[in-house]
Structures are given as structure tokens and as C-alpha cells.
Short mmCIF file of C-alpha atoms and ligand atoms in Angstrom, two decimals:
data_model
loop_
_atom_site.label_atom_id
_atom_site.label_comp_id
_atom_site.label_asym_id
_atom_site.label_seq_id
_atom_site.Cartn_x
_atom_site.Cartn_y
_atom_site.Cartn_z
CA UNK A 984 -14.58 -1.22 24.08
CA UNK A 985 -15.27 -4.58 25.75
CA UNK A 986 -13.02 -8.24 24.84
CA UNK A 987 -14.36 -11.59 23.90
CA UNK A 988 -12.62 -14.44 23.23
CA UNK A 989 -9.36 -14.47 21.07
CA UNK A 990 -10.50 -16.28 17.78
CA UNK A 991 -8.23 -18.90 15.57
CA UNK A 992 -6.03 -16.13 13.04
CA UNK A 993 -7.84 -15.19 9.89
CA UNK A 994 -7.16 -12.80 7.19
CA UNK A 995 -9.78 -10.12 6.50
CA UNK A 996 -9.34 -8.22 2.86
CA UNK A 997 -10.55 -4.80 1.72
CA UNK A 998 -10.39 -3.27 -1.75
CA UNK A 999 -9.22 -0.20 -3.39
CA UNK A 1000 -10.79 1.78 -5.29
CA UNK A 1001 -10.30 3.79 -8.93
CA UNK A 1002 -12.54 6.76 -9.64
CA UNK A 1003 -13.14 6.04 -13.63
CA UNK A 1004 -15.37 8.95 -14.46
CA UNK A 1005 -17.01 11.44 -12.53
CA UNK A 1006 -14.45 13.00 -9.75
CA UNK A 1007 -15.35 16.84 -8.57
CA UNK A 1008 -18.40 17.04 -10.00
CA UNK A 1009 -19.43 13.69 -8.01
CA UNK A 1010 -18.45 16.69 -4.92
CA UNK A 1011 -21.91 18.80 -6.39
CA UNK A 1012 -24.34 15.55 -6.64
CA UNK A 1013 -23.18 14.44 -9.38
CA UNK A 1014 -22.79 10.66 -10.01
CA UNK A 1015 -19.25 9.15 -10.59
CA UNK A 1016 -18.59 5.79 -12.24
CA UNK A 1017 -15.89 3.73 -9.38
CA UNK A 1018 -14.63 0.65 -9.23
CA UNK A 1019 -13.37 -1.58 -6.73
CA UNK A 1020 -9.57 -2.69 -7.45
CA UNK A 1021 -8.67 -6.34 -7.19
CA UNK A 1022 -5.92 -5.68 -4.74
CA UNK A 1023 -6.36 -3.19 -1.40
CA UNK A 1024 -5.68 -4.08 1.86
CA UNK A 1025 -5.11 -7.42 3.78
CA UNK A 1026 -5.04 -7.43 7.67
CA UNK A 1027 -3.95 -11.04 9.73
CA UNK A 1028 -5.62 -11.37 12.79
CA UNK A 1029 -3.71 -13.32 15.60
CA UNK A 1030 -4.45 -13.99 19.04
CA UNK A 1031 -3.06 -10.97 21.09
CA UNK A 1032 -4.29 -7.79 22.99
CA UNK A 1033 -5.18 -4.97 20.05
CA UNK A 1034 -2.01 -3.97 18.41
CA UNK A 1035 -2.05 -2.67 15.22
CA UNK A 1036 0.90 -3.35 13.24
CA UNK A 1037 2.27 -1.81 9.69
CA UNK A 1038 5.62 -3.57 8.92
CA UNK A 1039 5.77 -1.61 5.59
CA UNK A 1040 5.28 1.95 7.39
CA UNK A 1041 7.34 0.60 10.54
CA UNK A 1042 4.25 1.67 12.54
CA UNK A 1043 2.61 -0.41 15.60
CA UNK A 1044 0.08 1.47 17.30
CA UNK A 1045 -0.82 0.39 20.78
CA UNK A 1046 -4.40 1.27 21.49
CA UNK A 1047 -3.67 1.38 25.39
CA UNK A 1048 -1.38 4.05 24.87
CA UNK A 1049 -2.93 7.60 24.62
CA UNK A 1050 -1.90 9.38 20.76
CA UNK A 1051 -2.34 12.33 18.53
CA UNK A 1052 -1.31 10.52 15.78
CA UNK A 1053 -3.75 10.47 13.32
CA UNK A 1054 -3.14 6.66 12.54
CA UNK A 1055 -4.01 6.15 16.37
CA UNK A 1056 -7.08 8.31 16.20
CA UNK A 1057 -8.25 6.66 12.47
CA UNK A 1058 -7.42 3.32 14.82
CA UNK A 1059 -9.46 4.59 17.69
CA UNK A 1060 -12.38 5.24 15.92
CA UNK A 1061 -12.99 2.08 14.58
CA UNK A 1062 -12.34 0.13 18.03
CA UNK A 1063 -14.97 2.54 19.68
CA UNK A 1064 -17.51 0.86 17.88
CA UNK A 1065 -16.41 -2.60 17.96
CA UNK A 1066 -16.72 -5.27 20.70
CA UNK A 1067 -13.56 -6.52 19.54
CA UNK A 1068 -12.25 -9.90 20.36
CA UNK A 1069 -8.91 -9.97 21.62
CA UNK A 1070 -6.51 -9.87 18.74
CA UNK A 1071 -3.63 -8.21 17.89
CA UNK A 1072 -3.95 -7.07 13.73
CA UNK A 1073 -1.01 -7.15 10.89
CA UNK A 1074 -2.12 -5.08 7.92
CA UNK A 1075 -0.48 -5.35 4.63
CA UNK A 1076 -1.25 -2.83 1.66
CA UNK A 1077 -1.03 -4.59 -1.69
CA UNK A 1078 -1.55 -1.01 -3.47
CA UNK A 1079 0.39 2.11 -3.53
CA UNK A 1080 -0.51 4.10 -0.80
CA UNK A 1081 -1.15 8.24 -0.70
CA UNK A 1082 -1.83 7.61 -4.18
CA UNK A 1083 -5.73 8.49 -4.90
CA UNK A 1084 -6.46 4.33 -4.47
CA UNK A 1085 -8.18 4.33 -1.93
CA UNK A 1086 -5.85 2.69 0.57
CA UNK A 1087 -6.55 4.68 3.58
CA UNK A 1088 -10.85 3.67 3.04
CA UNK A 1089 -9.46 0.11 2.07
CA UNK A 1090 -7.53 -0.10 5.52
CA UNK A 1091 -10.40 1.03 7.78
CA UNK A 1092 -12.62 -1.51 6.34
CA UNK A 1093 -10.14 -4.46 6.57
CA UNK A 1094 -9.72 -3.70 9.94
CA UNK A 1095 -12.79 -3.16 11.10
CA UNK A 1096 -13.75 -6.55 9.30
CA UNK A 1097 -10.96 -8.08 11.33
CA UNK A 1098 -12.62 -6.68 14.95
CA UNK A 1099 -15.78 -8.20 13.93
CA UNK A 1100 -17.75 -5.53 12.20
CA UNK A 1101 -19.93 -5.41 9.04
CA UNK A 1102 -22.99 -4.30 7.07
CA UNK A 1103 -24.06 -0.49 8.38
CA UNK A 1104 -21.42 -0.76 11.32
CA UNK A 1105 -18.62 -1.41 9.48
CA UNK A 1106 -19.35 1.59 7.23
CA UNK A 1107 -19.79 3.89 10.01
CA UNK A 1108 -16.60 3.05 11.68
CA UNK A 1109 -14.80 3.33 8.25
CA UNK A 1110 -16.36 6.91 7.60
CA UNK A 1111 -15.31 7.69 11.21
CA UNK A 1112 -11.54 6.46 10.30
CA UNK A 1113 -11.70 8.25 6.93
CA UNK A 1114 -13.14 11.62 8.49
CA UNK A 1115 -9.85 11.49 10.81
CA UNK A 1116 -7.86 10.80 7.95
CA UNK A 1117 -9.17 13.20 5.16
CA UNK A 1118 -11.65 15.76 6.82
CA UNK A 1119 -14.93 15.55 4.67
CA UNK A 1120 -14.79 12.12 2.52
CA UNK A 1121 -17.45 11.67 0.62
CA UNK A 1122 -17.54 8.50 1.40
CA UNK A 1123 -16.97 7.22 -1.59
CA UNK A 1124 -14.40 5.03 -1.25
CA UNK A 1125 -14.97 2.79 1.94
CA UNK A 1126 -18.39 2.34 -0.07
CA UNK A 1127 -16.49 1.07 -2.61
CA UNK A 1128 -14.38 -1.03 -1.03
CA UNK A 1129 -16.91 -2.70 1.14
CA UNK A 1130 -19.12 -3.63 -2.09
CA UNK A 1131 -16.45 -4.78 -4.75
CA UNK A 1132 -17.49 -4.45 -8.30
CA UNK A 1133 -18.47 -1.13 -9.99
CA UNK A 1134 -21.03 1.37 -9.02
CA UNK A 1135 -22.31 5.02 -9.95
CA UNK A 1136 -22.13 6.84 -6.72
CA UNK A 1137 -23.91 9.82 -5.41
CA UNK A 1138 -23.16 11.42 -2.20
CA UNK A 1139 -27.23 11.41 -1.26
CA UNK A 1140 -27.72 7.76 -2.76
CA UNK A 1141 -24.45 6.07 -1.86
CA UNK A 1142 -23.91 3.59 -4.18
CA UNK A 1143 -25.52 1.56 -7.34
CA UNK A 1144 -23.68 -1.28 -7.93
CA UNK A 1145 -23.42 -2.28 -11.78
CA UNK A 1146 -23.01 -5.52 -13.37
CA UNK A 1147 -19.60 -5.47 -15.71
CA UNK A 1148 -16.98 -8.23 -16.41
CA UNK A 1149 -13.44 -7.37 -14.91
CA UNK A 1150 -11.80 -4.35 -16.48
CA UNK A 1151 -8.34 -4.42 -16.77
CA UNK A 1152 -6.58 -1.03 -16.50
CA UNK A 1153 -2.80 0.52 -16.08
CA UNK A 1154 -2.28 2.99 -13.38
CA UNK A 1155 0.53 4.88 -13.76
CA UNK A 1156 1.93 7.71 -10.61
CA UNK A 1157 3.00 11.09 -11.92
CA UNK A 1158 5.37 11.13 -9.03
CA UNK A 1159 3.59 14.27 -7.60
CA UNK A 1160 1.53 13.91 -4.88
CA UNK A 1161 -2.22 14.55 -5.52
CA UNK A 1162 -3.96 17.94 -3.61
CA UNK A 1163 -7.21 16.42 -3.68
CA UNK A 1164 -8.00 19.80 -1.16
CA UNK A 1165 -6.08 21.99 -3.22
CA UNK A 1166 -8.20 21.08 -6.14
CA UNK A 1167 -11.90 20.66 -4.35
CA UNK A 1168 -10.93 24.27 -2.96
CA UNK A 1169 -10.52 25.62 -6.94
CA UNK A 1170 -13.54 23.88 -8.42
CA UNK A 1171 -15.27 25.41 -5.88
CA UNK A 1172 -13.56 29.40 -7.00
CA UNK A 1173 -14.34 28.65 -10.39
CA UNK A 1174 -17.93 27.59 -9.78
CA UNK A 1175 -18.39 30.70 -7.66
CA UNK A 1176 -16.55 33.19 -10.11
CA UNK A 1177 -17.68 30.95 -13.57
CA UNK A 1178 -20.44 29.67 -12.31
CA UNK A 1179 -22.41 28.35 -15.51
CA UNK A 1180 -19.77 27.16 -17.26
CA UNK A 1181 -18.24 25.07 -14.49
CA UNK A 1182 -22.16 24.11 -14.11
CA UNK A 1183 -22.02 23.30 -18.35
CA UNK A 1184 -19.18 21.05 -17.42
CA UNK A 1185 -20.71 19.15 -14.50
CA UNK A 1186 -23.39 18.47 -16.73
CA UNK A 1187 -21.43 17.15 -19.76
CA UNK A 1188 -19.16 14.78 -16.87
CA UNK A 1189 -22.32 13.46 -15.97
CA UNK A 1190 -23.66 12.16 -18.99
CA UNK A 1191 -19.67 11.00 -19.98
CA UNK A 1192 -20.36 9.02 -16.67
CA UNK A 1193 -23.65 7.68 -17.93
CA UNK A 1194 -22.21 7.09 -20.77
CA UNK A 1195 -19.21 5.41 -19.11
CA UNK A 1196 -21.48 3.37 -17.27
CA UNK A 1197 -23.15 2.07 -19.94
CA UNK A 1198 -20.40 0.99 -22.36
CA UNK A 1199 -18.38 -0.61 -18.98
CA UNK A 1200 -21.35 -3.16 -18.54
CA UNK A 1201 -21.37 -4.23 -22.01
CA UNK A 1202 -17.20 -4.52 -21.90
CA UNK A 1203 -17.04 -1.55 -24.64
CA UNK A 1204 -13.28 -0.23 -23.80
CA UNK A 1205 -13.24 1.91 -26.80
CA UNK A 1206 -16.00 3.72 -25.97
CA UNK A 1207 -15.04 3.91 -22.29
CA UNK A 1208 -11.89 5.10 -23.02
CA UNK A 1209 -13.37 7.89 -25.28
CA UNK A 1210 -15.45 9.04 -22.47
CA UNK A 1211 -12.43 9.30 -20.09
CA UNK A 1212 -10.35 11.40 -22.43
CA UNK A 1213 -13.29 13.75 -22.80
CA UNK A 1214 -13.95 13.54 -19.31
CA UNK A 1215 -9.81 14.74 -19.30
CA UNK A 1216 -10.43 17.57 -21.16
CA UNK A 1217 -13.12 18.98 -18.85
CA UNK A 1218 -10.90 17.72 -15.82
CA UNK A 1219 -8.17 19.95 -17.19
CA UNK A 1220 -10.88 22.90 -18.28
CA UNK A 1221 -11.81 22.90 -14.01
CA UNK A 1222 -7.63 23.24 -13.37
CA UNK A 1223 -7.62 20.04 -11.40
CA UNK A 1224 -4.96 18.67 -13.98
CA UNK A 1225 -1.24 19.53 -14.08
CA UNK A 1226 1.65 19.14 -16.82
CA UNK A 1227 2.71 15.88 -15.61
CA UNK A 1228 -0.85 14.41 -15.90
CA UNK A 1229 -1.14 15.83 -19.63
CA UNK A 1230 1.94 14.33 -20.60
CA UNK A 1231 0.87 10.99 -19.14
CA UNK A 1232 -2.41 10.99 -20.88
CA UNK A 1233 -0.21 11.82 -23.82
CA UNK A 1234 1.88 9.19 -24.16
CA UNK A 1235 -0.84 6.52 -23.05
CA UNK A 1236 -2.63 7.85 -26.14
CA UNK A 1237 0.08 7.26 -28.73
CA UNK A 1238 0.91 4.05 -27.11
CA UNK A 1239 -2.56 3.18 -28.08
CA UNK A 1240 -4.82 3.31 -25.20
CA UNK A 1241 -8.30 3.95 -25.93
CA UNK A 1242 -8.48 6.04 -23.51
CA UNK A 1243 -6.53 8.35 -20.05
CA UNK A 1244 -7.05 10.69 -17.84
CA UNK A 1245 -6.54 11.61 -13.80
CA UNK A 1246 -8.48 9.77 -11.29
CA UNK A 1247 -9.38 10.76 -7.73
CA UNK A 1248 -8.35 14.76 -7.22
CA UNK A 1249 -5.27 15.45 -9.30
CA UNK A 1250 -3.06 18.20 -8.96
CA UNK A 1251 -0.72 14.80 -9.00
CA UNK A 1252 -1.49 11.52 -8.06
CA UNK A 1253 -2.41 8.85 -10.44
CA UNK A 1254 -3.32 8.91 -14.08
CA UNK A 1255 -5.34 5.74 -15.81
CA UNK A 1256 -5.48 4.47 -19.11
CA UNK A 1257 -7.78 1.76 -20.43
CA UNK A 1258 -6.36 -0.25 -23.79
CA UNK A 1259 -3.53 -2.33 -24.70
CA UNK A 1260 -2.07 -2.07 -21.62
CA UNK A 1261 1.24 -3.75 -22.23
CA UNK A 1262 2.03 -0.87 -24.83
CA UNK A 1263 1.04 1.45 -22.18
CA UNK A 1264 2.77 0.19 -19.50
CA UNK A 1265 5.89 0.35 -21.43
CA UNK A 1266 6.05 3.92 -22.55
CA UNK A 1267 5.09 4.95 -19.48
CA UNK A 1268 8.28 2.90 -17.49
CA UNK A 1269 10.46 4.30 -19.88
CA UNK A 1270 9.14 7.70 -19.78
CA UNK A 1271 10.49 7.18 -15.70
CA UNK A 1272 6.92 6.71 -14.49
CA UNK A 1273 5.94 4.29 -11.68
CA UNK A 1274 3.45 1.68 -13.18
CA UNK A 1275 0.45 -0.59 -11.57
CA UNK A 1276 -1.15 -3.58 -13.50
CA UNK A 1277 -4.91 -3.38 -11.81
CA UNK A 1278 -8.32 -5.04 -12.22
CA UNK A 1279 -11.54 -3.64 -11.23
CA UNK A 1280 -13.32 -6.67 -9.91
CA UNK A 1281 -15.86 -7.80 -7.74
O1 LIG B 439 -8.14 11.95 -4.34
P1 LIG B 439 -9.19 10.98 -3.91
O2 LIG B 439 -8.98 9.58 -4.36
O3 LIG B 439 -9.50 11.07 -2.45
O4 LIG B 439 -10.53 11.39 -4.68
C1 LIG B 439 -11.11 12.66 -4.56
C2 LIG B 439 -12.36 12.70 -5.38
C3 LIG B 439 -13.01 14.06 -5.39
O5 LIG B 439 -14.18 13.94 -6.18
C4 LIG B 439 -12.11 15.09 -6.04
C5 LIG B 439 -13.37 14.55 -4.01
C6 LIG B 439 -14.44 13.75 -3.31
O6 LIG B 439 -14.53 13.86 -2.08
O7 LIG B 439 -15.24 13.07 -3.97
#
């Protein structure tokens, strides 16, 4: 990678992402209904010669220094296609991280933003960083968080952004780590040993997704939260769920939300509800659960 000029310090921002309908079977072709989160990623660009900082992990990678570490390698990736002026980068996650949120997508594409990149490059150096990172992404959510807004995604098509006003949701952690791998590797057992009926349930995600889709852009909550409690059920059905998820979607149900389930690969991870989110939030907090406020926004 070659240096230009420092530039004057400027912030460069990157959303997250939420997965609202549509996870696993999204894996077979199906399309999945995401949004971009309000919050993600913000990364402060200062004269300097390449560091990478993370105050909140304690981490500063030095990109003259040879590393293993997968943060260095995520780093790496992205500066190999960059002709990146000469800056050093602080990068501040204003989202849980590990969490299913994208954060990992939403911190490749701020920094890649912040060493110049964009438009076909910028994604290519985020899938780079996110294939270090998670293996086989399906690229889902630096898509995401480079576009903003909502969108049905398909791994052939990419992404088809949809018109919707801002949605606001609770996010609440079940305190469990998510096994997004885990759970890919048993959706794919079940659709070898059961394989019609995990194909049935594909199918009915999909149209819950359309359906999704549909009722988001004309700001119908009930009936987006109805589609993501079915969508639950066959979530559960493919054992990608786990007791602390159903408990979750539980109580956001009698606390009056419209509508719960998992979002991104369970096993753990986070849990969303849509509806009178103040209720929500509550019962959830005193249940002992961690809680977000998000928006999915342009
Ligand atoms: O756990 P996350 O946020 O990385 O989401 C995984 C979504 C899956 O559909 C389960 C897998 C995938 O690659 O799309």
C-alpha cells in the first residue's frame, strides 16, 4: 500500500445491522428482510502513520508490525486495497459487539471509508475483513451497513433496498453468546436428514419475509410483529433457538410487543421485539436481561 498526503481529521460512520426476518433460510437463497441500525461504528481519522486504535478493546494494531491476530489480518485486508493517506484511525463501537449486530461488517466499512475507499471497493475490502473474521459471510451485513435503510437480501442478488419510515425496535442479549456456526452446521443436518420439511419451512420464512417486507413499508408493526413470531416458531422448529431465547420472546409478548423472536444465528445472541417498547424494555431489565433502544434507519 502506497501514502498520500495526511488529510484534516474526519469522522467516517458505518451502521449495524438487525436481521428482521429471514436468517438460515436467507443461507439456501432465500431472501431475508435487514435493516440498517441507527448506531454502528464511528472511526476518527487523524494525521499519523496507520495505527488502528480500539480504546474500548484496549487494542492498537500497528500495521508495520507483522500479526496473526485476526484483528491485524481483518486490518490488513482492507489496507491492501487502499491507497491510504497517511492517518492513524480511532474506532469507536456505539453497539454491542459479538452480539449478531453486525459490528464486526460495521467496523470494516468505517474503516475502509476512513482510508479512502467506497462504492464496489469498499465492499470488497469489507468482505475481505469479514471473510477473516467469520469464514463464509454472506455478505449480508457489510451490504447492509454500506446502504442504510432496509433491504430484502439474497446471496445471488445482494441487496434491494426498500422504502420504510424508521422502525423503532428493543434488542435485548440473552447473555449467551450466539453459535451462528453451530446453528448453520444443524440447519444444514436437518435439511439433509428432513429434507422437505426443513424445505416446507424455508418456504413459509420466505413468504413471512415478503410479508414482512410489505407491512414494514407501509409502517404496519402489528402485522410485522406477527410475522416475526411466526417466523420464531419455525426458527425454533430448525433448533436454531434455545431456552433463553423462548423465554425472552415470552416475556416481550406479555409485555405487549406485537411481535419477538432471534435475529442473526441464535443458539444465543440477541432476541428483538417490535411494540411498545418501553413495556418491553422493562420486563426484560428486570427479568436480568441486557437491553438496547435501536432504530433501523437510513
Ligand atoms: O449471527 P449473524 O448476525 O452473523 O447472522 C447469521 C445469519 C445466518 O443467516 C444464520 C447466516 C448467514 O450467513 O446468513
Amino acid at each position: 500500500m502506497s501514502t498520500v498526503a495526511p488529510m484534516t481529521p474526519r469522522q467516517h460512520r458505518a451502521h449495524g445491522k438487525v436481521i428482521l426476518l429471514g436468517e438460515h433460510s436467507v443461507v439456501y437463497g432465500h431472501p431475508a428482510l435487514a435493516g440498517a441500525l441507527a448506531d454502528g461504528v464511528i472511526v476518527d481519522a487523524t494525521a499519523g502513520r496507520g495505527l488502528l486504535r480500539i480504546p474500548q478493546w484496549d487494542v492498537v494494531i500497528d500495521p508495520t508490525v507483522d500479526s496473526d491476530a485476526t484483528l491485524a489480518r481483518a486490518y490488513a485486508e482492507i489496507r491492501a486495497r487502499a491507497v491510504a493517506p497517511a492517518v492513524d484511525l480511532t474506532l469507536t463501537f456505539n453497539l454491542p459487539t459479538g452480539a449478531g449486530l453486525g459490528s464486526s461488517a460495521a467496523m470494516a466499512v468505517a474503516v475502509g471509508r476512513a482510508l479512502g475507499l467506497e462504492g464496489a471497493m469498499l465492499a470488497d475490502a469489507a468482505m475481505a475483513s469479514e471473510t477473516v473474521i467469520h469464514g463464509t459471510p454472506s455478505g449480508l451485513d457489510h451490504t447492509v451497513s454500506m446502504a442504510g435503510g432496509f433491504g430484502l437480501f439474497t446471496r445471488s442478488g445482494g441487496l434491494a433496498s426498500l422504502k420504510a419510515a424508521p422502525l423503532p425496535l428493543v434488542i435485548g442479549h440473552t447473555g449467551k453468546a450466539r453459535d451462528t456456526k453451530g446453528r448453520v452446521a444443524r440447519v444444514a443436518q436437518l435439511l439433509a436428514e428432513r429434507s422437505d420439511e426443513t424445505r416446507g419451512r424455508f418456504a413459509a420464512i420466505e413468504a413471512l419475509v415478503q410479508r414482512g417486507a410489505g407491512a414494514v413499508a407501509r409502517g404496519s408493526y402489528g402485522e410485522l410483529g406477527a410475522a416475526m413470531t411466526e417466523n420464531q416458531r419455525h426458527l425454533e422448529a430448525l433448533d436454531v433457538s434455545c431456552p433463553e431465547i423462548e423465554r425472552m420472546c415470552a416475556i416481550a409478548r406479555d409485555a405487549g410487543a406485537f411481535g419477538a423472536k432471534l435475529t442473526g444465528g441464535g443458539g444465543g445472541g440477541c432476541v428483538i421485539a417490535v411494540g411498545n417498547d418501553r413495556p418491553v424494555a422493562d420486563a426484560w431489565r428486570a427479568a436480568g436481561y441486557e437491553v438496547f433502544s435501536a432504530t433501523v434507519s437510513a
